[in-house]
XYZ file of C-alpha atoms in Angstrom:
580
model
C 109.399 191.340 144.299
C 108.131 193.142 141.302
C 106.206 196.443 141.719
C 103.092 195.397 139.490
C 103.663 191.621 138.606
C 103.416 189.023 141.513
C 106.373 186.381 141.508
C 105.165 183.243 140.787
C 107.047 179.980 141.136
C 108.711 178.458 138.038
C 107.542 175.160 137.557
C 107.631 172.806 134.181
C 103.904 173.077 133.837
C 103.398 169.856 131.894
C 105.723 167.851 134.158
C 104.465 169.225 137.894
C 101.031 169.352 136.364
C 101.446 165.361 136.541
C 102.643 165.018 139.945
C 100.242 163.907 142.920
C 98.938 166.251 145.277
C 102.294 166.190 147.755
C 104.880 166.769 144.992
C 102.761 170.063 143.378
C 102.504 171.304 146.977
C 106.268 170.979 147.552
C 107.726 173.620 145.519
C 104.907 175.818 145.893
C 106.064 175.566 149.645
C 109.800 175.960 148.866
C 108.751 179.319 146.977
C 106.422 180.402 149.952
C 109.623 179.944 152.115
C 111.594 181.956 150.414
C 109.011 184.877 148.488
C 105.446 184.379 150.465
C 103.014 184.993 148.434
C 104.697 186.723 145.974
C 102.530 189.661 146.572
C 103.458 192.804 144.103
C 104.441 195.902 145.787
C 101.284 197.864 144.752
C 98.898 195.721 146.325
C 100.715 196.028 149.273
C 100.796 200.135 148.988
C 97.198 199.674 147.802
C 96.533 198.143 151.635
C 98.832 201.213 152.763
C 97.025 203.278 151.317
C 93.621 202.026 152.684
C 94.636 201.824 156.382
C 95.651 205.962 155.449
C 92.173 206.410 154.243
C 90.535 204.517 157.231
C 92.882 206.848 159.701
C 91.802 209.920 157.732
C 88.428 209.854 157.266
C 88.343 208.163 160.973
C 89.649 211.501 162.388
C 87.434 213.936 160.275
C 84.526 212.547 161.484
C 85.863 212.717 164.879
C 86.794 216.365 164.793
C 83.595 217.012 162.945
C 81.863 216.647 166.811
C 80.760 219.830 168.133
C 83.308 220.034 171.217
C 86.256 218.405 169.542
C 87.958 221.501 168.106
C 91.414 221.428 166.134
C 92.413 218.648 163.397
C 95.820 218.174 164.531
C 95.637 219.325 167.848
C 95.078 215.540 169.532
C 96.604 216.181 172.490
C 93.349 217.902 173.611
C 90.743 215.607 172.369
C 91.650 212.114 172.107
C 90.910 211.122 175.357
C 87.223 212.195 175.009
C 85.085 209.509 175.600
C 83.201 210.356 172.992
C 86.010 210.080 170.434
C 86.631 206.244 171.835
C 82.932 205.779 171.018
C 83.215 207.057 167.411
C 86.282 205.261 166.486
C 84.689 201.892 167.788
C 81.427 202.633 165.839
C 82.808 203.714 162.426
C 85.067 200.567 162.905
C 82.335 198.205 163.614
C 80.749 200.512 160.066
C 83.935 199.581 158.070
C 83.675 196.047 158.935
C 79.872 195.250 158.381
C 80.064 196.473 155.257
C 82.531 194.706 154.287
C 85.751 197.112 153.756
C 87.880 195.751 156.396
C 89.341 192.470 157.610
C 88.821 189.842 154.707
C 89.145 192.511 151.906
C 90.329 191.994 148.711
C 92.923 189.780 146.950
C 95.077 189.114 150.172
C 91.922 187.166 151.359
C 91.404 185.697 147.777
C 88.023 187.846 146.712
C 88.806 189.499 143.299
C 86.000 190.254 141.849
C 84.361 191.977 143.601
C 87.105 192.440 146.468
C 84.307 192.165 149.029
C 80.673 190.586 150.175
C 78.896 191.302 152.907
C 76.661 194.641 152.011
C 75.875 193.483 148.641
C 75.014 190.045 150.159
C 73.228 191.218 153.129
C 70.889 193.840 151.505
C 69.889 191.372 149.389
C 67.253 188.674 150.156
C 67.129 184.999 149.321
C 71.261 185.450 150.568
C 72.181 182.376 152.970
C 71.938 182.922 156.621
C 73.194 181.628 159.089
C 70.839 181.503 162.664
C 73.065 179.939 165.502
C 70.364 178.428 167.376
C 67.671 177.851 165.343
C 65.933 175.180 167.566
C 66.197 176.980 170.401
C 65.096 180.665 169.468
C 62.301 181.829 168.340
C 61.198 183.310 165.241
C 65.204 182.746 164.288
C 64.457 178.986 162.222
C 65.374 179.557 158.184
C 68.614 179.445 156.356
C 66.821 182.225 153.485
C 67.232 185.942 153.819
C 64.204 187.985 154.453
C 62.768 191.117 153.874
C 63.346 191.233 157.788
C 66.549 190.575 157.390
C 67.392 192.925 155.117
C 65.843 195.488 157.384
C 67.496 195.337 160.318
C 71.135 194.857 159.080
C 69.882 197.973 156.673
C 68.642 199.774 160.018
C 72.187 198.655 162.012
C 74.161 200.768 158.828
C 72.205 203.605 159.326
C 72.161 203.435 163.047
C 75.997 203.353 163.166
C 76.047 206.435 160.672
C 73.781 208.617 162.705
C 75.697 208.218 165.532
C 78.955 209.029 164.135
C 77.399 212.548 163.434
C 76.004 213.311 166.411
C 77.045 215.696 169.416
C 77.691 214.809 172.816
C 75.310 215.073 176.022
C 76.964 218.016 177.767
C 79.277 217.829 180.612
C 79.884 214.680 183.298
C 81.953 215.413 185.265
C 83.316 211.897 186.573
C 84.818 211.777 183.114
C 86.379 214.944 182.971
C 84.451 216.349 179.775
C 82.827 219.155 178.413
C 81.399 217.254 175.120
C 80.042 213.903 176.956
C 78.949 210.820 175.421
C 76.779 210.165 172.661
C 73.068 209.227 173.649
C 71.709 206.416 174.882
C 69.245 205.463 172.691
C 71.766 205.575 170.215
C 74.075 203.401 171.538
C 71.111 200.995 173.202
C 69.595 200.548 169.727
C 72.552 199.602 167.927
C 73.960 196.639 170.677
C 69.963 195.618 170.412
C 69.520 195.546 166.345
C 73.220 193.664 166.696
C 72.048 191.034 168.941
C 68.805 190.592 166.869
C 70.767 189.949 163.808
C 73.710 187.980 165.457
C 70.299 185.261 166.541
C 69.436 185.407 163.042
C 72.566 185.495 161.229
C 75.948 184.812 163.156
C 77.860 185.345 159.873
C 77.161 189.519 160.007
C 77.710 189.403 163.787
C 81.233 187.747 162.994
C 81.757 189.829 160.492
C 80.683 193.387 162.525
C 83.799 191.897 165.240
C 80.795 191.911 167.811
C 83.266 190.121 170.619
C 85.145 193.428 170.087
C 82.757 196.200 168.667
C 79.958 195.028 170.118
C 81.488 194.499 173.977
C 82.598 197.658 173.732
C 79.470 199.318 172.687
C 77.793 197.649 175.772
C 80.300 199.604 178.059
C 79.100 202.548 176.304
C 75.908 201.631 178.388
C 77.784 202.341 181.761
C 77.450 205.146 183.733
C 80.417 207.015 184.084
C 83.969 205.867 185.165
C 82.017 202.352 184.855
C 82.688 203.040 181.085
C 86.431 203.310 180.854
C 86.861 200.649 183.329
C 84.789 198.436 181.340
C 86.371 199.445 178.236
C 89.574 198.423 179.774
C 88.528 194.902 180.934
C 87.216 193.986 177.545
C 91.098 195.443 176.036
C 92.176 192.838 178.819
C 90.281 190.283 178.062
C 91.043 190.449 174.310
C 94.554 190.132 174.757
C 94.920 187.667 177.261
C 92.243 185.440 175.600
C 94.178 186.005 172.657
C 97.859 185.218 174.304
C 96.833 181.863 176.754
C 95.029 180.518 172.962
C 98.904 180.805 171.525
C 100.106 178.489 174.426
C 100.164 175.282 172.006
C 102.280 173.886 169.191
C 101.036 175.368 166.549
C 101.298 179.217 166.641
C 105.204 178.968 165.586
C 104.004 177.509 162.129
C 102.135 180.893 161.840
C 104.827 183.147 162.886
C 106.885 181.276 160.045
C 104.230 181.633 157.476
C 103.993 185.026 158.110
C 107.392 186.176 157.912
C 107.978 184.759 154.750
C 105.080 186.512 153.623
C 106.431 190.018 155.177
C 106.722 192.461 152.759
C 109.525 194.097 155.030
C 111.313 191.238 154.936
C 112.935 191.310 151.408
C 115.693 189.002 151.299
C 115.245 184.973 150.552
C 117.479 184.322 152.617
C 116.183 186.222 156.027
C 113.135 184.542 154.821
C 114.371 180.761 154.762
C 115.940 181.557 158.466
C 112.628 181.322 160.024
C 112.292 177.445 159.134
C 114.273 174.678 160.451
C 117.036 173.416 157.555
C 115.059 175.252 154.041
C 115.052 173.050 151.379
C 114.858 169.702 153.206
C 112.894 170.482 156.433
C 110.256 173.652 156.366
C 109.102 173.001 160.090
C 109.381 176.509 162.253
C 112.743 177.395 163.323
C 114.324 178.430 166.032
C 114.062 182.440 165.371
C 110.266 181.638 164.225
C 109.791 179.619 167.983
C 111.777 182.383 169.872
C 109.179 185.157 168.443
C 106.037 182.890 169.450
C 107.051 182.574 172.417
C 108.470 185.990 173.119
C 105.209 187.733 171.134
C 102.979 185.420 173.684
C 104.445 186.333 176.578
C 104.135 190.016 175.419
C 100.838 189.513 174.990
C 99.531 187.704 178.390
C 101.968 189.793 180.319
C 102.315 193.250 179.545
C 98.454 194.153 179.530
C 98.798 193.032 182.810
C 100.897 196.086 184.078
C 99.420 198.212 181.842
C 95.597 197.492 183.891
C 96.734 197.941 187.184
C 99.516 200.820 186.598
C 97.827 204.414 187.007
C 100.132 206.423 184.999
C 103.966 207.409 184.940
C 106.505 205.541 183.512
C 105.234 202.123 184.008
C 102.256 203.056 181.900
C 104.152 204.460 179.357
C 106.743 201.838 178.841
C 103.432 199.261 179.159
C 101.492 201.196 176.141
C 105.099 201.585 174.127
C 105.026 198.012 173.696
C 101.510 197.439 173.453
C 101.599 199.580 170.310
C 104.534 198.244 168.890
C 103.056 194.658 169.137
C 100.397 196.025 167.476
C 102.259 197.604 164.994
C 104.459 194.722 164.118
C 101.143 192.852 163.091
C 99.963 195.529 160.999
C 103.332 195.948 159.142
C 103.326 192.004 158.605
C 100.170 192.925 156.351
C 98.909 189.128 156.735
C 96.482 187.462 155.069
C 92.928 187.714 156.343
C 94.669 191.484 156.621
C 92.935 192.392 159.937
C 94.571 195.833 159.750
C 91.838 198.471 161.070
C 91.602 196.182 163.908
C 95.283 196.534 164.318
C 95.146 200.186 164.059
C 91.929 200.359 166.613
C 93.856 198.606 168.921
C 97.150 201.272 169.049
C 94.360 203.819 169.496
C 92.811 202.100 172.341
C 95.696 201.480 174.050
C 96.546 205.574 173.920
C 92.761 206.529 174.582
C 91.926 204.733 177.695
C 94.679 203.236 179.053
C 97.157 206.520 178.562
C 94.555 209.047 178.324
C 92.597 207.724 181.850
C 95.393 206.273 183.526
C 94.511 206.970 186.630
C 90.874 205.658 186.742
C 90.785 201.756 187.571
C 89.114 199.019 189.639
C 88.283 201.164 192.921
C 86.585 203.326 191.308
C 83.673 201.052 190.121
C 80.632 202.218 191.008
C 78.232 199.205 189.625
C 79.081 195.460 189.093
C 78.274 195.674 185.397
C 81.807 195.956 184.098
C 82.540 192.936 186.236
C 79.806 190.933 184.495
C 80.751 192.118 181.300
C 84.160 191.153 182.105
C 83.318 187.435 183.455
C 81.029 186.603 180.377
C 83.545 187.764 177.987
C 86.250 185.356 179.627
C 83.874 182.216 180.083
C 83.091 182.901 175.975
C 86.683 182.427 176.099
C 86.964 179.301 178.630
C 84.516 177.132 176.607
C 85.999 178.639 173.355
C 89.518 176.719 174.080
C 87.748 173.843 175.879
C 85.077 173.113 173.307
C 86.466 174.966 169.882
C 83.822 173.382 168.052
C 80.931 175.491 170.246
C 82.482 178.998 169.768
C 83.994 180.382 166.909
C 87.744 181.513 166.869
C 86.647 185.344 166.826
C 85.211 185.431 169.970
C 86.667 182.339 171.524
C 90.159 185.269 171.157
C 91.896 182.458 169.177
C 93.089 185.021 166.848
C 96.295 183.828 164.774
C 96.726 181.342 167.196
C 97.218 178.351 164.165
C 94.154 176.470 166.253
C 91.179 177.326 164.668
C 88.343 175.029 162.808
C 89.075 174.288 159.508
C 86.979 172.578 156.521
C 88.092 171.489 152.938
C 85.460 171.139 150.308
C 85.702 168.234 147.678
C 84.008 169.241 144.446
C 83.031 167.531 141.372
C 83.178 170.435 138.546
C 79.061 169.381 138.587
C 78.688 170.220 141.742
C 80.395 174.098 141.288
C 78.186 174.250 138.123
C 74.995 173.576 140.396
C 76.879 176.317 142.943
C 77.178 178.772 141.075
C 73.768 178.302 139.420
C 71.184 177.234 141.944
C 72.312 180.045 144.858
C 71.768 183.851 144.900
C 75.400 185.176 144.984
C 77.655 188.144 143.886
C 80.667 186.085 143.871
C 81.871 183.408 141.018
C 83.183 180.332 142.514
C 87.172 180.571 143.786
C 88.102 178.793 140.713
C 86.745 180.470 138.015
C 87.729 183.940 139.790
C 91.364 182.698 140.082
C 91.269 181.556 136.362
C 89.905 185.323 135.467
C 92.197 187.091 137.634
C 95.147 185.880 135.887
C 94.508 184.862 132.796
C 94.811 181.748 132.057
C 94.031 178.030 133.725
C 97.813 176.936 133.390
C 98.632 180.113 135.631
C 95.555 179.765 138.054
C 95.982 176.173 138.827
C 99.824 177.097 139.821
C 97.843 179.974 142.373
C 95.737 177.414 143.496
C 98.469 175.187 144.663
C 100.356 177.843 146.133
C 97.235 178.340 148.320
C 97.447 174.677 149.321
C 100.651 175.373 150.136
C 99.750 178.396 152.707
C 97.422 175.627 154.251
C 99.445 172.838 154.640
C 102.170 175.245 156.448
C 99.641 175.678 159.240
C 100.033 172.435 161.379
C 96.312 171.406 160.641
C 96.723 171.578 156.645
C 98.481 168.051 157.259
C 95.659 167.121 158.440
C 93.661 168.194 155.486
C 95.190 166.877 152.492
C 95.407 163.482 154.353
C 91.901 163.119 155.426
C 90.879 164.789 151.519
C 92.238 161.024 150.729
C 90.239 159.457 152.862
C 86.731 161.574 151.828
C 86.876 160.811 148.170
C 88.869 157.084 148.874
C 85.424 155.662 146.924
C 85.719 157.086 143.790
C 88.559 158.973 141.738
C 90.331 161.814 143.625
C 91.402 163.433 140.032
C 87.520 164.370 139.651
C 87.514 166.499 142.567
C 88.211 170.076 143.123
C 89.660 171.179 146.524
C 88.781 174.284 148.049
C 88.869 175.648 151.280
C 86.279 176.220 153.387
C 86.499 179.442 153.466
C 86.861 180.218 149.869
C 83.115 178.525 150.010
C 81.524 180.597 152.357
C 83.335 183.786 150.644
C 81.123 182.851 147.619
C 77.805 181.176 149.295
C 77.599 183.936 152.019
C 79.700 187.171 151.058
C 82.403 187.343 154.019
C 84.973 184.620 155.653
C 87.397 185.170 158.252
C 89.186 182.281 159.251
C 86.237 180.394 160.592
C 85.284 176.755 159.815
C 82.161 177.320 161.950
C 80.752 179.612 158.727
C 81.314 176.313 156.947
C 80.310 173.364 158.433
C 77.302 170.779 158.195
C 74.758 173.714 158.671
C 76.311 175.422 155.599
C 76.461 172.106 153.745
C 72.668 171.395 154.393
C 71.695 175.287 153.259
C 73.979 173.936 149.475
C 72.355 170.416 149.658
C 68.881 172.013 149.973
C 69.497 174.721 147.024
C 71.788 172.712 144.839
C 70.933 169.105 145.179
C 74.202 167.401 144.921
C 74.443 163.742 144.354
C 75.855 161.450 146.624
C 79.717 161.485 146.156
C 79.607 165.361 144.110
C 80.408 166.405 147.313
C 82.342 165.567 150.097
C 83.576 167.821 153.028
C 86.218 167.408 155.497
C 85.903 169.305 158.889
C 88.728 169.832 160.890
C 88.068 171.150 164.771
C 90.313 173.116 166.802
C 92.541 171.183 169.592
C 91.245 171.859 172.799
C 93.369 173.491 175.294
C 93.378 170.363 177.628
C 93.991 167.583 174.651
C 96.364 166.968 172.345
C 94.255 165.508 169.573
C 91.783 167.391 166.880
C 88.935 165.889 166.146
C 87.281 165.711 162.611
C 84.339 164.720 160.455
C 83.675 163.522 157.145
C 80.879 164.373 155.591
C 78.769 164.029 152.081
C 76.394 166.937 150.894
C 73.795 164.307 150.017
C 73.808 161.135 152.636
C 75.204 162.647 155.409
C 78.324 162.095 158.262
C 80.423 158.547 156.749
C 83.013 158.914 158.983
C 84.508 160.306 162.012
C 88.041 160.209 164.495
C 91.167 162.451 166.016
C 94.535 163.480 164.815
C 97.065 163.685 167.069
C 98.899 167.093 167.287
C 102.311 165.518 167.857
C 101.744 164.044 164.132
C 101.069 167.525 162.453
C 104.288 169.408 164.040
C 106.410 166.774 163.103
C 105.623 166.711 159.368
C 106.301 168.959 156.160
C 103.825 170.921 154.833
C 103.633 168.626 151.584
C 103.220 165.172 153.903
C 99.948 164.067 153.519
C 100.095 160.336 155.419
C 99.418 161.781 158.739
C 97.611 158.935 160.996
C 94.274 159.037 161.078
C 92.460 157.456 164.336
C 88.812 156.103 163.349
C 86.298 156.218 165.698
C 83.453 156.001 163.673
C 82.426 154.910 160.111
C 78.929 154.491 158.727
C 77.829 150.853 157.919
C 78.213 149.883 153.773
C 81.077 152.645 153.658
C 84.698 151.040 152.374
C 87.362 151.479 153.996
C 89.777 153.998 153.255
């Protein structure tokens, strides 16, 4: 793994170039077995290097609080409650404007390596309302003046309160310095919620299912506070760990070890598959870490909420952070490593730091609300995937997730890149600049297929991408992935096919005005916990839903990533369409 140059897989250009779509996946996937992503070592210390800047400038403005005395002497301070409340509000800061999860060429932005405040100070930007019909004064797809105002005023907000001193003494927390005030904390959950009704892309991006739950328990009254704090931690990580009980999480633990940059060696890489060459299927060691990592996950936050301190609590936040630690070291893509970091720190804060405060000592029911609408959010999340998004549904890295793939005509990215008000080229032409040549970008582009189709749902993909463009000629079309779309239509992704399906489609159609067939869009949902089958859609930009059916899940784990003939169940196909 070169220090500056990324390995790249050696292919005959001319004769792969003339393959189908299966054989120019395949040794893209043999390569991402054995190097990942080929990643150079200084983009790698580059992240390094950022997660030391977010840590350092984190901790100046926390010992910048009147109160909080000593740069390196923690030990005294970083329990305050106050300190928890700065760290979650100059995360929330680092995310909304863009410089943390979904930064930079490990989430395929290059120029620039991020969206969101350049988008969403801008007007005429896409939005995103998530119940248009039903809220008022929230209908529009256009960015406003309005708009621009209040995610302007949520920035400012969130630095103000970073800078500010404490209340004074409270005693039921043990503190001198206090909490911040609570108009400050009160305005900023309110101009979140008013922007989450009238964009859900910003309150995605701002992690409001973290960020934004814990900023509400920064609207209890004393112990209510930490115990709060603590239920949303819990709920987080065993929303997170029951979303991982399926079949496709092992495909992600394999994906990402191969793409570890601790993991040097080919050939510790090509252990985490079943039989590399011939069958690239998770293997055992990937299985045994799901299921260990899972466990770890839905168990061990467990002891750590109801032990009160000693060495239960210690052994219980030892592994907490090293879970924790083993994701952030995995640097993987989407690179969701503040949140990583945040959650080490939480676990030392609140659960280390107040050990000894827990359920009897409520003193109001609010933390029990917060508690039980954080885990229905969760419930319907894993029953109905396609009504909540993965972020606060806690499906995080669970392989289960909505996905889209975007057919394009090279007309139809003319009229993108044209017709919408964007910072960002299109994912082609920004591949093609990055580097340097078309021959060399198309061989990056595949090698994203590839990280697709090693999730269990890219099967699903490339086969129903057939079936989308079966009326015309699949060599006119363009593939990209949903997400790649929204990174350049709305300035952030994450992961989510909910930024990209037929609402984000009609915002295009209405600004763009593809023709039928320059478009077509295949959208993947998540498997419900209780059903073994994904459903899926296929849509056109200009005429609407054509078709519509299931996949079975015991089809995708069964295949290799470059097998594109899952089969497809039909439920649904508009009248005058030919079959596929």
């Amino acid at each position: 793994m070169p220090f500056l140059k990324q390995t790249t897989p050696t292919v005959d250009f001319a004769t792969w170039s003339q393959g189908t779509r299966a054989e120019k996946i395949r040794p893209m996937a043999l390569h991402w077995a054995e190097v990942g992503f080929g990643t150079p070592i200084a983009l790698h210390l580059f992240y390094v290097l950022k997660i030391v800047a977010y840590v350092v400038v984190g901790w100046a403005i926390v010992v910048s609080t009147p109160g909080i005395d000593g740069f390196f002497d923690v030990t005294t301070w970083y329990n305050e409650p106050i300190v928890f409340e700065k760290v979650v509000l100059y995360t929330m800061l680092i995310e909304v404007i863009g410089f943390g999860c979904a930064f930079g060429p490990l989430n395929n932005r290059y120029f620039p390596p991020f969206g969101s405040i350049l988008y969403w100070l801008r007007p005429n930007t896409i939005r995103q309302p998530p119940w248009p019909s039903r809220v008022p004064l929230t209908g529009g797809d256009n960015r406003t003046p309005v708009d621009v105002a209040l995610y302007a005023a949520l920035v400012v907000m969130l630095v103000v309160a970073l800078f500010s001193p404490g209340t004074g003494s409270i005693s039921a927390l043990d503190t001198t310095v206090g909490v911040l005030p609570l108009w400050e904390i009160a305005t900023i959950v309110a101009l979140l919620a008013l922007i989450g009704l009238r964009d859900k892309t910003i309150f995605l991006a701002a992690r409001g299912e973290v960020y934004g739950a814990f900023c509400v328990t920064f609207l209890f009254v004393g112990v209510d506070m930490i115990i709060g704090a603590k239920l949303v931690f819990l709920c987080i990580w065993l929303g997170a760990a029951t979303s991982k009980l399926n079949k496709h999480f092992p495909f992600v633990i394999a994906t990402m070890m191969s793409n570890n940059p601790i993991f040097r060696s080919p050939g510790i890489k090509r252990k985490f598959f079943e039989n590399f060459p011939d069958d690239l299927r998770p293997g055992r060691r990937a299985r045994w870490i799901a299921h260990f990592s899972t466990a770890v996950e839905g168990l061990v936050p467990i002891v750590l909420f109801f032990s009160h301190g000693g060495w239960v609590t210690a052994i219980a936040a030892t592994i907490m952070v090293i879970f924790h630690f083993g994701i952030l070291s995995a640097i993987p893509m989407g690179v969701p490593l503040e949140w990583n970091v945040f959650m080490m720190f939480g676990v030392l804060a609140i659960f280390v730091g107040h050990a000894d405060i827990g359920l009897t000592d409520l003193t109001s029911p609010w933390p029990l609300l917060l508690f039980g609408v954080s885990v229905a959010v969760v419930v319907v999340g894993n029953l109905m995937p396609r009504k909540v998004s993965f972020l606060p549904g806690m499906r995080y890295y669970a392989g289960n997730w909505d996905t889209t793939l975007w057919c394009l005509k090279p007309s139809a990215s003319a009229k993108i890149e044209r017709d919408i008000v964007a910072i960002a080229a299109m994912p082609a032409s920004q591949i093609e600049r990055f580097y340097g040549s078309a021959e060399a970008a198309q061989v990056m582009l595949y090698m994203g297929y590839a990280f697709r189709a090693f999730n269990s749902h890219g099967r699903a993909l490339f086969t129903l991408a057939h079936r989308a463009v079966a009326d015309g000629d699949e060599a006119e079309y363009m593939l990209t992935d949903g997400e790649r779309i929204c990174s350049t239509a709305m300035g952030w992704n994450f992961g989510d096919g909910h930024l990209s399906n037929e609402q984000l489609i009609a915002s295009l159609q209405k600004r763009c005005g593809f023709e039928p067939g320059e478009v077509r869009v295949v959208l993947l949902d998540g498997q419900p916990i209780h059903r073994q089958t994904q459903q899926y859609r296929l849509v056109d930009a200009a005429t609407g839903e054509f078709e519509r059916g299931f996949v079975n899940v015991a089809d995708l784990v069964t295949r290799q990533p470059w097998d594109d003939g899952v089969p497809v169940a039909v439920t649904w196909r508009a009248e005058g369409v030919p079959p596929s």
